[in-house]
Amino acid sequence: MKSLRNLRVLRALRGELTFALSAVAALVLLSASRAHADTLEARLAPCLACHGAKGQSANPEVPSLGGQPAFYLTIQLLMFREKLRVVEPMNQMMQGLRDDDLRNMAAYLAKLPPPEPAGGTVDSARMEKARALIEQHRCNFCHNRDYSGEQNVPRLAGQREDYLVKALREYKNNTRRGYDASMADVLYPISEEQISDLAYLLARLR
């Protein structure tokens, strides 16, 4: 048991180190891109360094952006710029950008391919528990039946499982801002185990 705990700690530390290095690289790219930001691609270089050049993130708790609705992405970038969502690297990257810059960046990111679902053997019992929760709380009403999202509602299908867990926890404990209180209300009765099951299912949908 002790060796298993040590392995989990090492994996967690490796994930944190990977993210930290990616964030540092993104900030270095940010400085360079602002000096030569003549093209949309140059402005997006620091974003894609963390979120994945092809729309799929390889970094722990960093979301994939490919296939997200352009309007949703625009609003999120605006919230980062105005510090209505506080994630320091994102807040820094959005400073000085105009509304048109944000719209153009969002349109580019939205056209990247949607992320591939998580692989491996599927736990059917967990999938069924999550589907029952989704039907009960009507998650597929706002996020669409295929969880592709629309307008200001994000795509959930194929999103990183660890990021989904993080986001759902933040909505539940009111540390992440939404457009209204609907997400906090929906998640209030949801347990930690149920959050884990929801993320497990959504990460495996195409």
Coordinates of C-alpha atoms in Angstrom, one line a residue, residues 21-50 87-97 105:
L21 CA 7.0 23.8 -17.4
S22 CA 4.3 24.3 -20.0
A23 CA 3.1 27.5 -18.3
V24 CA 6.7 28.9 -18.2
A25 CA 7.1 28.0 -21.9
A26 CA 3.8 29.7 -22.7
L27 CA 4.9 32.9 -20.9
V28 CA 8.2 32.9 -22.8
L29 CA 6.3 32.5 -26.1
L30 CA 3.9 35.3 -25.0
S31 CA 6.8 37.8 -24.6
A32 CA 8.1 36.8 -28.0
S33 CA 4.8 36.8 -29.7
R34 CA 3.8 40.2 -28.5
A35 CA 7.0 41.6 -30.0
H36 CA 6.1 40.0 -33.4
A37 CA 2.3 39.6 -33.2
D38 CA 1.6 40.4 -36.8
T39 CA -0.5 37.3 -37.4
L40 CA -3.2 35.5 -35.6
E41 CA -1.0 32.4 -35.4
A42 CA 1.7 34.4 -33.6
R43 CA -0.8 35.6 -31.0
L44 CA -2.1 32.1 -30.5
A45 CA 1.3 30.4 -30.1
P46 CA 1.4 30.7 -26.3
C47 CA -2.2 29.4 -26.1
L48 CA -1.5 26.4 -28.2
A49 CA 1.7 25.6 -26.3
C50 CA -0.5 24.6 -23.3
V87 CA -6.0 32.0 -13.9
E88 CA -2.8 34.0 -13.8
P89 CA -1.2 32.9 -17.1
M90 CA -4.5 33.4 -19.0
N91 CA -5.1 36.8 -17.3
Q92 CA -1.6 37.9 -18.4
M93 CA -2.0 36.6 -22.0
M94 CA -5.2 38.5 -22.6
Q95 CA -4.1 41.9 -21.4
G96 CA -4.0 44.5 -24.1
L97 CA -6.1 42.5 -26.6
M105 CA -8.7 33.9 -31.6

